[in-house]
Amino acid sequence: MHSSLVCVALPALAVSPASGQLTGQGTDGFYRDGRRVLSRCELRVAGDEPLVLQGRLDGADRARFLGVIRRVGERGPDPDIRVERLRSADGTERITFHSSAPRPVRLPVEIRLGTDLAELASIAVGLPGPELRAAVHGSGLRWSGSGVHAVVSASPTPQDALASAGLLRWELELPPGGRRTVELRTVLEHDGGDSAGRRRPGTVLIPGPRTGPGVARTRSARPPRPWTAARLECDDHRADALMAAALDDLHGLVMRDPAAPADPFVAGGFPWRCGLSPVEALWAARMLLPLGTRLAAGTLRVLARSQQAAPGTDFGRIPGPLRDAGPHAPPSCTGVEATLLFPTVLAEARRWGLPDHETERLLPAAERCLRWLRTVTDPPAGSRGGYVPDPAPGGPYRCETQAHAHRAALLGADLLEATGSSDAAALRDWAAGLRTRFRTDFWCEDGAGGRPAALLTADGRPLPQLGSTTVHLLDTGLLGGGAALAPGLLDATQTDQLARALESPAMDSGWGLRGMGTKESGYNPFGHRSGAVRVHDTAIAAAGLAAAGHEQAAGALTRGILDAADSFAHRLPEMYAGEQRTAGSVPVPHPAACRPAAVAAAGAVHLLIALAGLCPDVPGGTVSLRPLRTAPLGAIQLTGLSVAEQPFAVRVSRLGMGMVETAAEGLQLGS
């Protein structure tokens, strides 16, 4: 996917090679509702393909291809005819021919079209369908599959349409210095449904996670951005471009729940998770809280409706598929992480200014998540020593899962106490007990000073592999009381030791944090969780290291991600190879990475906003500013943020001094 130009405005997509010619190969094509509507769109002029000089994205949802036409008899090296193709995710393409010739030019133009109407999930794993036979339809062509039809209409109407070849033809007359445009519009039509469960008109299917079901939703206009128009101005202008591109990608991934179209969420990414992926949606919402709480509220409401409601050990749990966890552990369950992340996002959204009535509406779902947490760590449920198992009741007990559980308990207690619940004290006591056990059971002493174990096996043996999952031990979450951070599972000495391990060359590739250290058995620079650089983990690490006082390490990771973004035209993929950075090298793409990816784009935003060190406590009427004193990217100015649902702007100097420039009336600057 790295070499493709992906235009995204879900549920619509357009995937193109750099040439702009859709040949029916690979994942190329226009997609709508999880279905490939058009796989072939090949342009020829006077029998030849244009010579394409440039193909690039003009935004998250559109691509532009520039080329020239070489004609028989043309004199000299300078072409007289240039062609511009503007392709949009919504299924439109405008092909404009510009003439610089001194005489009128007649251009015979042919466009060959085709489709297989295959599902995106099948195409993504290399199983496309056979190309279908076209029929002439209006000013274009039509293809029919099982319950769906693809229609391409052209303007102006072609002089000739050959259904058997999928061919449209024009004879275009270009006056001297003139231009002519051909516009194609591709749409997907659904057959009507009935009470037997087939889809009704206007209902579409978006592919879900790799192992999960699809998400049915209603056709609608592209959602507006559910966040403020934030902007970054930095001494390093690459950071400005990364912030803008990341927010543009996230907008392309915004979707709405069919059960409640006012509830937005962000899809996981293309091509594997073009629908609701609970963990990615929650992480994106959490990382975008500085831009307002609307996305968080919508995402939480969507997931609350999916929460397990049947009595039993799964009551309160949010469903989620399994995912690869590296060579030393079975797959982990994203539903466990989503369940623990839910109360954290709600508690922090309240700190950023989520209105009380919204908090109260979501509080019962958060309480059910916390009840599940207490149930699953009860010894009769099969848990060892009060740890949260993942994925099965008998373990293993992962380091990052305990970090999520600890953070959920503390922030959940803060949330419950603010709303008058009597369960807050019990949650804090549980978290305190977890801290005491964890600092002994999960700490592995070694000659370098020790490290946290990646997990405990079902029989209690620690697995000492050093990996990026340990960064979640640094992400403690935002409490009230002066915008304080929650305590962590590690003590101060252990936190310092973890910081030294993360900034070592074994973990820091120079382009970001590896999923596993190079000295660990099973290390693979292309491993999903065993060596590849994941932008999301690196952003969490940088923010956590900065909060823990390790600013040099945080700055190095931030600069590494920014340098990598330069090589990816500021559209960061979900992950890339953990090869060591050397002089003159560039990061190596991962062949199976989502791009665009919600957690990578949101991680980039989180990484850059973390430079300002914002810690709001809207219920307490304060906001704290703790910028990095090292100012790793020079001076920065963030405008268009949102605290207490009011505009917020901050400036940080090259000396690391912060100043609030715009804030809600009555909001006090805390220490």
C-alpha positions as CSV (number, residue, x, y, z in Angstrom):
1,M,0.0,0.0,0.0
2,H,3.0,2.3,0.5
3,S,3.3,3.1,-3.2
4,S,-0.4,3.7,-3.7
5,L,-2.1,7.1,-3.5
6,V,-5.1,6.4,-1.3
7,C,-7.9,9.0,-1.3
8,V,-10.2,8.5,1.7
9,A,-13.6,10.0,2.6
10,L,-15.2,6.9,4.2
11,P,-17.3,5.1,3.2
12,A,-15.7,6.1,-0.1
13,L,-12.2,5.4,-1.3
14,A,-10.0,5.7,-4.4
15,V,-6.8,3.8,-4.6
16,S,-4.4,4.7,-7.5
17,P,-0.8,3.9,-8.6
18,A,1.4,6.9,-9.2
19,S,0.6,6.8,-12.9
20,G,-3.1,7.3,-12.3
21,Q,-4.0,4.4,-14.6
22,L,-6.3,2.0,-12.9
23,T,-5.4,-1.4,-14.4
24,G,-7.5,-3.7,-12.3
25,Q,-4.5,-5.0,-10.5
26,G,-3.9,-5.2,-6.8
27,T,-6.2,-2.9,-4.7
28,D,-6.5,-0.2,-7.4
29,G,-10.0,1.3,-7.9
30,F,-12.9,3.3,-6.6
31,Y,-14.6,1.8,-3.5
32,R,-17.9,2.6,-1.9
33,D,-19.6,0.9,1.0
34,G,-16.8,-1.7,1.2
35,R,-17.2,-2.7,-2.4
36,R,-14.9,-2.0,-5.4
37,V,-17.1,-0.1,-7.8
38,L,-14.5,0.5,-10.5
39,S,-11.2,-1.4,-10.9
40,R,-10.2,-0.3,-14.3
41,C,-9.9,3.2,-15.7
42,E,-7.3,3.4,-18.4
43,L,-6.9,6.5,-20.5
44,R,-5.4,6.5,-24.0
45,V,-5.1,9.4,-26.4
46,A,-4.5,8.6,-30.1
47,G,-3.8,5.0,-29.1
48,D,-1.1,5.7,-26.5
49,E,-1.1,6.2,-22.8
50,P,-0.1,9.7,-21.5
51,L,3.4,10.2,-20.2
52,V,2.7,10.8,-16.5
53,L,5.1,13.2,-14.9
54,Q,3.6,13.5,-11.5
55,G,1.1,11.8,-9.2
56,R,0.4,13.2,-5.8
57,L,-2.3,13.6,-3.1
58,D,-3.9,17.1,-3.0
59,G,-5.6,16.2,0.2
60,A,-6.8,13.2,2.1
61,D,-9.7,12.7,-0.3
62,R,-8.2,13.7,-3.7
63,A,-5.3,12.9,-6.0
64,R,-3.9,14.8,-9.0
65,F,-2.0,13.3,-11.9
66,L,-0.1,15.4,-14.5
67,G,1.1,14.2,-17.8
68,V,1.7,15.1,-21.4
69,I,0.6,13.7,-24.8
70,R,3.2,13.0,-27.5
71,R,1.6,13.2,-30.9
72,V,2.8,11.8,-34.2
73,G,4.5,14.6,-36.2
74,E,5.1,16.8,-33.2
75,R,8.3,18.7,-33.7
76,G,10.9,19.5,-31.0
77,P,11.2,18.3,-27.4
78,D,8.3,20.4,-26.0
79,P,4.9,18.7,-25.9
80,D,1.9,20.7,-27.0
81,I,-0.8,18.8,-25.1
82,R,-0.8,18.2,-21.3
83,V,-3.4,16.2,-19.4
84,E,-4.5,16.6,-15.8
85,R,-6.5,14.0,-13.9
86,L,-8.2,15.0,-10.7
87,R,-9.5,12.0,-8.9
88,S,-11.7,12.2,-5.7
89,A,-12.7,9.6,-3.2
90,D,-16.4,10.3,-3.8
91,G,-16.1,8.5,-7.2
92,T,-15.6,11.5,-9.6
93,E,-12.7,12.0,-12.0
94,R,-12.1,15.1,-14.1
95,I,-9.7,14.6,-17.1
96,T,-8.7,17.9,-18.6
97,F,-6.7,18.3,-21.8
98,H,-4.8,21.6,-22.2
99,S,-3.4,22.7,-25.6
100,S,-0.5,25.0,-26.2
101,A,-0.5,24.2,-30.0
102,P,-0.8,27.1,-32.4
103,R,-3.4,25.3,-34.4
104,P,-6.6,23.4,-33.6
105,V,-6.0,19.8,-32.4
106,R,-8.3,16.8,-32.7
107,L,-7.7,14.2,-30.0
108,P,-9.1,10.7,-30.2
109,V,-9.7,9.8,-26.6
110,E,-10.5,6.3,-25.2
111,I,-11.2,5.3,-21.6
112,R,-11.4,1.6,-20.9
113,L,-13.4,0.8,-17.8
114,G,-14.1,-2.4,-15.8
115,T,-15.0,-3.8,-12.4
116,D,-15.3,-7.0,-10.4
117,L,-17.6,-5.5,-7.7
118,A,-15.5,-7.5,-5.2
119,E,-15.6,-6.9,-1.4
120,L,-12.6,-4.8,-0.1
121,A,-12.0,-7.5,2.6
122,S,-11.3,-10.1,-0.2
123,I,-9.3,-7.7,-2.4
124,A,-7.0,-6.7,0.5
125,V,-6.0,-10.3,1.0
126,G,-5.4,-10.9,-2.7
127,L,-8.7,-12.5,-3.7
128,P,-10.4,-10.3,-6.2
129,G,-13.2,-11.4,-8.3
130,P,-13.4,-11.9,-12.1
131,E,-14.1,-8.8,-14.2
132,L,-17.8,-8.4,-15.1
133,R,-19.3,-7.8,-18.4
134,A,-20.6,-4.2,-19.0
135,A,-23.8,-2.9,-20.5
136,V,-24.4,0.5,-22.1
137,H,-26.3,2.6,-19.7
138,G,-27.3,6.2,-20.4
139,S,-24.1,8.2,-21.0
140,G,-21.8,5.5,-19.8
141,L,-21.7,1.8,-18.7
142,R,-23.2,-0.4,-16.0
143,W,-22.1,-3.6,-14.4
144,S,-24.3,-5.9,-12.2
145,G,-23.3,-8.2,-9.4
146,S,-25.2,-10.0,-6.5
147,G,-27.5,-7.3,-5.3
148,V,-25.4,-4.4,-6.4
149,H,-24.7,-2.4,-9.6
150,A,-21.8,-0.1,-10.6
151,V,-22.7,2.8,-12.9
152,V,-20.2,5.1,-14.6
153,S,-21.7,8.1,-16.4
154,A,-19.6,10.5,-18.5
155,S,-19.9,14.1,-19.5
156,P,-19.9,15.0,-22.3
157,T,-21.7,11.9,-23.6
158,P,-19.2,9.8,-25.5
159,Q,-19.6,9.5,-29.3
160,D,-19.2,5.7,-29.0
161,A,-19.6,3.1,-26.2
162,L,-18.6,-0.5,-26.6
163,A,-20.0,-2.6,-23.8
164,S,-18.1,-5.8,-24.8
165,A,-14.8,-4.0,-24.4
166,G,-15.8,-1.6,-21.6
167,L,-14.8,1.3,-23.8
168,L,-15.9,4.9,-24.1
169,R,-14.7,7.1,-27.0
170,W,-14.6,10.8,-27.8
171,E,-13.2,12.9,-30.6
172,L,-12.2,16.1,-28.8
173,E,-11.5,19.4,-30.6
174,L,-9.1,21.7,-28.8
175,P,-8.7,25.2,-30.1
176,P,-5.3,26.9,-30.0
177,G,-4.6,27.5,-26.3
178,G,-7.9,25.9,-25.3
179,R,-9.0,23.0,-23.1
180,R,-11.6,20.3,-22.9
181,T,-12.7,18.2,-19.9
182,V,-14.2,14.8,-19.6
183,E,-15.9,14.0,-16.3
184,L,-16.6,10.5,-15.0
185,R,-18.9,9.8,-12.1
186,T,-19.0,6.4,-10.5
187,V,-21.8,5.3,-8.2
188,L,-22.9,2.1,-6.5
189,E,-26.5,1.1,-6.6
190,H,-28.1,-1.4,-4.2
191,D,-31.1,-3.7,-4.8
192,G,-34.0,-3.3,-2.4
193,G,-34.1,-5.5,0.7
194,D,-36.8,-7.2,2.6
195,S,-37.8,-8.5,6.0
196,A,-35.6,-11.6,5.5
197,G,-32.6,-9.6,6.4
198,R,-31.3,-8.4,3.0
199,R,-30.1,-4.8,2.9
200,R,-32.6,-2.1,2.3
201,P,-32.0,0.8,-0.1
202,G,-29.4,3.2,1.4
203,T,-28.0,0.7,3.8
204,V,-24.3,-0.2,3.2
205,L,-21.7,-2.5,4.7
206,I,-18.3,-1.3,5.8
207,P,-15.7,-4.0,6.5
208,G,-14.9,-4.3,10.2
209,P,-11.6,-5.4,11.8
210,R,-9.6,-8.3,10.2
211,T,-11.4,-10.9,12.4
212,G,-14.6,-9.0,13.1
213,P,-18.0,-8.4,11.4
214,G,-18.9,-5.5,9.3
215,V,-20.7,-2.4,10.5
216,A,-24.0,-1.6,8.8
217,R,-24.6,2.1,8.3
218,T,-26.8,4.5,6.3
219,R,-25.6,6.3,3.3
220,S,-25.1,10.0,4.0
221,A,-23.1,13.1,3.2
222,R,-19.5,13.2,4.3
223,P,-19.4,14.1,8.1
224,P,-18.0,17.4,9.2
225,R,-14.9,17.4,11.3
226,P,-15.9,16.6,14.9
227,W,-13.1,18.7,16.3
228,T,-11.9,22.3,16.2
229,A,-9.8,23.8,13.4
230,A,-6.5,23.4,15.3
231,R,-3.3,24.7,13.8
232,L,0.4,24.4,14.7
233,E,3.1,26.9,13.8
234,C,6.6,25.7,14.7
235,D,10.2,26.7,14.0
236,D,10.4,23.3,12.3
237,H,7.8,23.7,9.5
238,R,7.7,20.0,8.9
239,A,5.7,19.7,12.2
240,D,3.1,22.1,10.8
241,A,2.7,20.0,7.7
242,L,2.5,16.8,9.8
243,M,-0.2,18.2,12.0
244,A,-2.3,19.4,9.0
245,A,-1.9,16.1,7.1
246,A,-2.8,14.0,10.2
247,L,-6.0,15.9,10.8
248,D,-6.9,15.7,7.1
249,D,-6.4,11.9,7.2
250,L,-8.5,11.6,10.3
251,H,-11.3,13.6,8.7
252,G,-11.3,11.1,5.8
253,L,-11.7,8.3,8.3
254,V,-14.6,9.9,10.2
255,M,-17.8,7.8,10.1
256,R,-21.2,8.0,11.7
257,D,-23.2,5.3,13.5
258,P,-26.4,4.3,11.6
259,A,-28.3,3.9,14.9
260,A,-27.4,7.6,15.8
261,P,-26.0,9.6,12.9
262,A,-25.0,12.4,15.3
263,D,-22.4,10.1,16.9
264,P,-19.1,10.3,15.0
265,F,-16.2,7.9,15.4
266,V,-12.9,7.3,13.5
267,A,-12.4,4.1,11.5
268,G,-9.2,2.2,12.0
269,G,-7.6,2.7,8.6
270,F,-7.2,1.4,5.0
271,P,-7.3,-1.3,3.9
272,W,-7.8,-3.6,6.9
273,R,-10.0,-1.6,9.3
274,C,-12.4,0.6,7.2
275,G,-15.1,0.4,9.9
276,L,-15.5,0.5,13.6
277,S,-12.4,-0.8,15.4
278,P,-13.1,-0.1,19.1
279,V,-9.6,0.3,20.4
280,E,-8.4,2.5,17.5
281,A,-11.6,4.6,17.7
282,L,-11.0,5.2,21.5
283,W,-7.3,6.0,21.2
284,A,-8.0,8.4,18.4
285,A,-10.8,10.1,20.4
286,R,-8.5,10.3,23.5
287,M,-5.6,11.8,21.6
288,L,-7.8,14.4,20.0
289,L,-9.4,15.7,23.3
290,P,-7.3,18.9,23.0
291,L,-9.4,19.7,19.9
292,G,-12.7,19.2,21.7
293,T,-14.8,16.5,23.2
294,R,-17.3,15.9,20.4
295,L,-15.4,12.9,18.9
296,A,-14.9,11.3,22.3
297,A,-18.6,11.7,23.2
298,G,-19.7,10.2,19.9
299,T,-17.2,7.3,20.1
300,L,-18.2,6.5,23.7
301,R,-21.9,6.5,22.8
302,V,-21.3,4.2,19.9
303,L,-19.3,1.7,22.0
304,A,-21.8,1.9,24.9
305,R,-24.4,0.5,22.6
306,S,-22.2,-2.5,21.8
307,Q,-21.4,-3.3,25.5
308,Q,-22.3,-6.8,26.7
309,A,-25.6,-6.6,28.6
310,A,-26.3,-10.3,29.3
311,P,-25.6,-11.3,33.0
312,G,-22.4,-13.3,33.5
313,T,-18.6,-12.8,33.6
314,D,-18.7,-10.8,30.3
315,F,-21.3,-8.3,31.6
316,G,-20.0,-4.8,30.8
317,R,-17.3,-5.9,28.4
318,I,-16.9,-4.2,25.0
319,P,-16.5,-6.7,22.2
320,G,-13.3,-6.7,20.1
321,P,-11.3,-9.1,17.9
322,L,-8.0,-10.7,18.7
323,R,-4.7,-9.2,17.4
324,D,-1.2,-10.5,17.0
325,A,1.0,-10.1,20.1
326,G,4.4,-11.2,18.8
327,P,6.2,-14.5,18.8
328,H,6.2,-15.1,22.6
329,A,2.5,-14.7,23.5
330,P,-0.9,-15.7,22.2
331,P,-3.0,-13.0,20.5
332,S,-4.4,-10.3,22.8
333,C,-8.0,-9.2,22.8
334,T,-8.8,-5.7,21.7
335,G,-12.1,-5.9,23.6
336,V,-10.2,-6.1,26.9
337,E,-8.2,-2.9,26.1
338,A,-11.3,-1.1,24.8
339,T,-13.3,-2.0,28.0
340,L,-10.5,-0.6,30.2
341,L,-10.0,2.5,28.0
342,F,-13.7,3.5,28.0
343,P,-13.7,4.9,31.6
344,T,-10.4,6.5,31.0
345,V,-11.6,8.4,27.9
346,L,-14.8,9.5,29.7
347,A,-12.9,10.7,32.8
348,E,-10.3,12.7,30.7
349,A,-13.0,14.1,28.4
350,R,-14.7,15.5,31.6
351,R,-11.3,17.1,32.5
352,W,-11.2,18.7,29.0
353,G,-14.7,20.1,29.3
354,L,-17.3,17.4,28.4
355,P,-20.6,18.9,29.7
356,D,-22.1,17.3,32.8
357,H,-25.2,16.1,31.0
358,E,-23.0,14.2,28.5
359,T,-20.9,12.7,31.3
360,E,-24.0,11.6,33.2
361,R,-25.4,10.0,30.1
362,L,-22.3,7.9,29.6
363,L,-21.6,7.2,33.3
364,P,-23.6,3.9,33.5
365,A,-21.6,2.4,30.7
366,A,-18.3,3.4,32.4
367,E,-19.6,1.9,35.7
368,R,-20.3,-1.4,33.8
369,C,-16.7,-1.4,32.5
370,L,-15.4,-0.9,36.0
371,R,-17.6,-3.6,37.3
372,W,-16.3,-6.0,34.7
373,L,-12.7,-5.0,35.8
374,R,-13.5,-6.0,39.4
375,T,-15.3,-9.2,38.3
376,V,-12.5,-10.4,36.1
377,T,-9.8,-9.9,38.7
378,D,-11.8,-11.8,41.4
379,P,-10.0,-15.0,42.2
380,P,-13.0,-17.3,41.6
381,A,-13.0,-16.0,38.0
382,G,-9.7,-17.7,37.5
383,S,-7.4,-14.6,37.7
384,R,-4.0,-14.9,39.4
385,G,-3.4,-12.5,42.3
386,G,-5.9,-9.8,41.1
387,Y,-4.3,-9.3,37.7
388,V,-6.4,-8.8,34.5
389,P,-6.1,-11.8,32.2
390,D,-5.9,-11.3,28.4
391,P,-7.4,-12.9,26.5
392,A,-8.7,-15.9,28.5
393,P,-9.6,-16.1,32.2
394,G,-6.5,-18.3,32.8
395,G,-4.0,-15.7,31.5
396,P,-1.5,-14.6,30.3
397,Y,-1.3,-11.4,32.3
398,R,0.1,-8.7,30.1
399,C,2.1,-5.8,31.3
400,E,0.2,-3.3,29.2
401,T,-3.2,-4.7,30.3
402,Q,-2.3,-4.1,33.9
403,A,-1.4,-0.5,33.0
404,H,-4.7,0.0,31.3
405,A,-6.6,-1.5,34.3
406,H,-4.7,0.6,36.9
407,R,-5.3,3.8,34.9
408,A,-9.0,2.9,34.5
409,A,-9.4,2.2,38.2
410,L,-7.8,5.5,39.3
411,L,-9.5,7.7,36.7
412,G,-12.7,5.8,37.1
413,A,-12.6,6.4,40.9
414,D,-12.0,10.1,40.2
415,L,-15.0,10.1,37.9
416,L,-17.3,8.2,40.3
417,E,-16.3,10.3,43.3
418,A,-17.2,13.5,41.3
419,T,-20.6,12.1,40.6
420,G,-21.3,11.0,44.2
421,S,-20.7,7.2,43.9
422,S,-19.6,5.3,46.9
423,D,-17.5,2.8,44.8
424,A,-14.6,5.2,44.4
425,A,-12.7,4.2,47.5
426,A,-12.9,0.5,46.6
427,L,-11.4,1.1,43.2
428,R,-8.6,3.2,44.7
429,D,-7.8,0.4,47.2
430,W,-7.8,-2.2,44.3
431,A,-5.4,0.0,42.3
432,A,-3.1,0.4,45.4
433,G,-3.0,-3.3,45.8
434,L,-2.2,-3.8,42.1
435,R,0.7,-1.3,42.4
436,T,2.2,-3.2,45.3
437,R,2.0,-6.6,43.6
438,F,3.1,-5.4,40.2
439,R,6.3,-3.7,41.4
440,T,7.5,-7.1,42.6
441,D,5.9,-9.7,40.4
442,F,6.5,-7.8,37.1
443,W,10.0,-6.6,37.7
444,C,12.9,-8.6,36.3
445,E,16.3,-7.8,37.7
446,D,19.3,-8.0,35.3
447,G,22.8,-6.7,35.0
448,A,21.6,-3.5,33.5
449,G,19.4,-2.5,36.4
450,G,16.2,-4.4,35.6
451,R,13.2,-4.1,33.4
452,P,9.4,-4.8,33.5
453,A,8.3,-8.2,32.3
454,A,6.2,-8.3,29.1
455,L,3.8,-10.6,30.8
456,L,3.3,-13.3,33.4
457,T,2.4,-16.7,32.1
458,A,-0.7,-18.5,33.5
459,D,1.5,-20.2,36.1
460,G,3.1,-16.9,37.2
461,R,6.5,-17.0,35.3
462,P,7.6,-13.6,34.0
463,L,8.6,-13.2,30.4
464,P,11.4,-10.6,30.4
465,Q,11.3,-9.5,26.7
466,L,11.7,-5.8,26.3
467,G,9.1,-4.3,24.0
468,S,7.1,-1.2,23.3
469,T,4.1,-2.4,25.2
470,T,5.9,-1.2,28.3
471,V,5.4,2.4,27.3
472,H,1.8,2.1,28.6
473,L,3.4,2.0,32.1
474,L,4.3,5.7,31.5
475,D,0.8,6.7,30.4
476,T,-0.9,7.1,33.8
477,G,-3.8,9.4,32.8
478,L,-5.1,12.8,33.9
479,L,-6.7,13.2,37.3
480,G,-8.3,16.3,38.9
481,G,-7.0,18.2,41.9
482,G,-4.8,20.7,40.1
483,A,-4.6,18.7,36.8
484,A,-2.4,16.1,38.4
485,L,-1.3,12.9,36.7
486,A,-2.3,9.6,38.2
487,P,0.4,7.6,39.9
488,G,2.0,4.8,37.9
489,L,2.5,1.1,38.4
490,L,6.3,1.6,38.6
491,D,8.1,3.5,41.4
492,A,10.4,6.4,40.5
493,T,13.5,4.2,40.3
494,Q,11.9,1.6,38.1
495,T,10.4,4.4,35.9
496,D,13.9,5.9,35.4
497,Q,15.3,2.4,34.5
498,L,12.5,1.9,32.0
499,A,13.2,5.3,30.4
500,R,16.9,4.3,30.0
501,A,15.9,1.1,28.3
502,L,13.5,2.8,25.9
503,E,16.1,5.4,24.8
504,S,18.7,2.8,24.2
505,P,19.8,2.0,20.6
506,A,18.1,-1.4,21.0
507,M,14.7,0.2,21.2
508,D,15.1,3.6,19.5
509,S,15.6,3.0,15.8
510,G,16.2,6.6,15.1
511,W,12.8,6.7,13.3
512,G,10.8,5.9,16.4
513,L,10.4,3.1,19.0
514,R,10.7,-0.5,17.9
515,G,8.1,-3.0,19.0
516,M,10.8,-5.2,20.5
517,G,14.4,-4.6,21.3
518,T,17.0,-5.8,18.8
519,K,18.7,-8.0,21.5
520,E,15.6,-9.9,22.2
521,S,14.9,-13.4,20.8
522,G,12.3,-13.3,18.1
523,Y,13.2,-9.7,17.0
524,N,12.0,-9.0,13.5
525,P,12.2,-5.5,12.1
526,F,9.0,-6.2,10.2
527,G,7.2,-7.9,13.1
528,H,3.8,-6.3,13.9
529,R,4.7,-6.5,17.6
530,S,8.2,-7.8,17.5
531,G,10.3,-5.0,16.0
532,A,8.4,-2.7,13.6
533,V,8.1,0.9,14.6
534,R,4.5,1.8,15.6
535,V,3.7,5.5,15.6
536,H,1.1,5.1,18.2
537,D,3.4,3.5,20.7
538,T,6.1,6.0,20.0
539,A,3.8,8.9,20.6
540,I,2.7,7.4,24.0
541,A,6.3,6.8,24.9
542,A,7.4,10.4,24.1
543,A,4.5,12.0,26.0
544,G,5.0,9.6,29.0
545,L,8.8,10.2,29.1
546,A,8.2,14.0,29.0
547,A,5.7,13.8,31.9
548,A,8.2,11.6,33.9
549,G,11.0,14.2,33.4
550,H,13.0,12.4,30.7
551,E,12.8,15.3,28.1
552,Q,15.9,14.4,26.1
553,A,14.5,10.9,25.4
554,A,11.1,12.3,24.6
555,G,12.6,14.9,22.2
556,A,14.7,12.3,20.4
557,L,11.6,10.1,19.7
558,T,9.6,13.2,18.6
559,R,12.3,14.2,16.1
560,G,12.6,10.7,14.9
561,I,8.9,10.5,14.0
562,L,9.1,13.9,12.4
563,D,12.0,12.8,10.2
564,A,10.2,9.6,9.3
565,A,7.1,11.6,8.3
566,D,9.2,13.5,5.8
567,S,9.8,10.3,4.0
568,F,6.1,9.4,3.9
569,A,4.9,12.8,2.6
570,H,3.6,13.5,6.1
571,R,1.0,10.7,5.9
572,L,2.4,8.3,8.5
573,P,1.5,4.7,8.1
574,E,0.4,2.5,11.0
575,M,3.9,1.1,11.3
576,Y,7.2,0.7,9.3
577,A,10.3,-1.5,9.6
578,G,12.4,-1.1,12.7
579,E,15.7,-1.0,10.7
580,Q,18.4,1.1,12.3
581,R,18.7,4.6,11.0
582,T,22.0,5.3,9.3
583,A,23.4,8.3,7.4
584,G,21.4,8.9,4.2
585,S,18.9,6.1,5.0
586,V,15.1,6.4,4.9
587,P,12.5,4.3,6.8
588,V,11.4,1.1,5.1
589,P,7.6,0.7,4.6
590,H,5.8,-2.3,6.0
591,P,3.9,-4.2,3.4
592,A,0.8,-4.8,5.6
593,A,0.5,-1.4,7.3
594,C,-2.7,0.6,7.2
595,R,-2.2,4.0,5.5
596,P,-3.9,6.2,6.4
597,A,-4.2,4.8,9.9
598,A,-6.2,6.4,12.7
599,V,-3.8,5.7,15.5
600,A,-0.8,6.9,13.5
601,A,-2.5,10.2,12.5
602,A,-3.9,10.7,16.0
603,G,-0.5,9.7,17.5
604,A,1.1,12.4,15.4
605,V,-1.3,15.0,16.8
606,H,-0.8,13.7,20.4
607,L,3.0,13.9,19.9
608,L,3.0,17.5,18.8
609,I,0.5,18.8,21.3
610,A,2.3,17.0,24.1
611,L,5.2,19.5,23.5
612,A,3.0,22.1,25.3
613,G,2.3,19.9,28.3
614,L,-1.4,20.8,28.6
615,C,-3.2,19.4,31.7
616,P,-6.7,20.8,32.0
617,D,-9.1,20.4,34.9
618,V,-12.3,22.1,33.7
619,P,-14.4,21.0,36.7
620,G,-11.8,22.5,39.0
621,G,-11.6,25.7,36.8
622,T,-7.8,25.3,36.1
623,V,-5.4,24.4,33.3
624,S,-1.7,23.7,33.8
625,L,1.0,24.3,31.3
626,R,4.1,22.1,31.5
627,P,6.0,22.5,28.2
628,L,9.2,20.7,27.4
629,R,12.0,23.0,28.6
630,T,14.3,21.5,26.0
631,A,11.9,22.7,23.2
632,P,13.0,19.9,20.8
633,L,11.4,21.5,17.8
634,G,12.0,25.1,18.7
635,A,9.2,27.6,19.3
636,I,5.7,26.4,18.8
637,Q,2.3,28.1,18.7
638,L,-0.9,26.1,19.0
639,T,-4.2,27.8,18.1
640,G,-7.7,26.5,17.6
641,L,-7.6,24.1,20.6
642,S,-10.6,23.7,22.9
643,V,-10.7,23.7,26.7
644,A,-14.1,24.0,28.4
645,E,-15.7,24.0,24.9
646,Q,-14.0,27.4,24.3
647,P,-11.1,28.4,22.1
648,F,-7.7,27.8,23.6
649,A,-4.3,28.9,22.3
650,V,-0.8,28.5,23.7
651,R,2.7,29.6,22.8
652,V,6.0,27.9,23.8
653,S,9.3,29.8,23.3
654,R,12.6,28.4,22.2
655,L,13.6,28.5,25.9
656,G,10.7,26.2,26.8
657,M,8.6,29.0,28.4
658,G,4.8,28.6,28.0
659,M,2.2,31.3,27.7
660,V,-1.6,30.9,27.4
661,E,-2.8,33.4,24.7
662,T,-6.5,32.5,24.6
663,A,-8.7,30.7,27.2
664,A,-12.2,30.4,28.5
665,E,-13.3,33.2,30.8
666,G,-12.7,32.2,34.4
667,L,-10.2,29.4,33.7
668,Q,-7.2,29.9,36.0
669,L,-3.6,28.9,35.1
670,G,-2.5,26.3,37.6
671,S,1.0,25.3,38.6
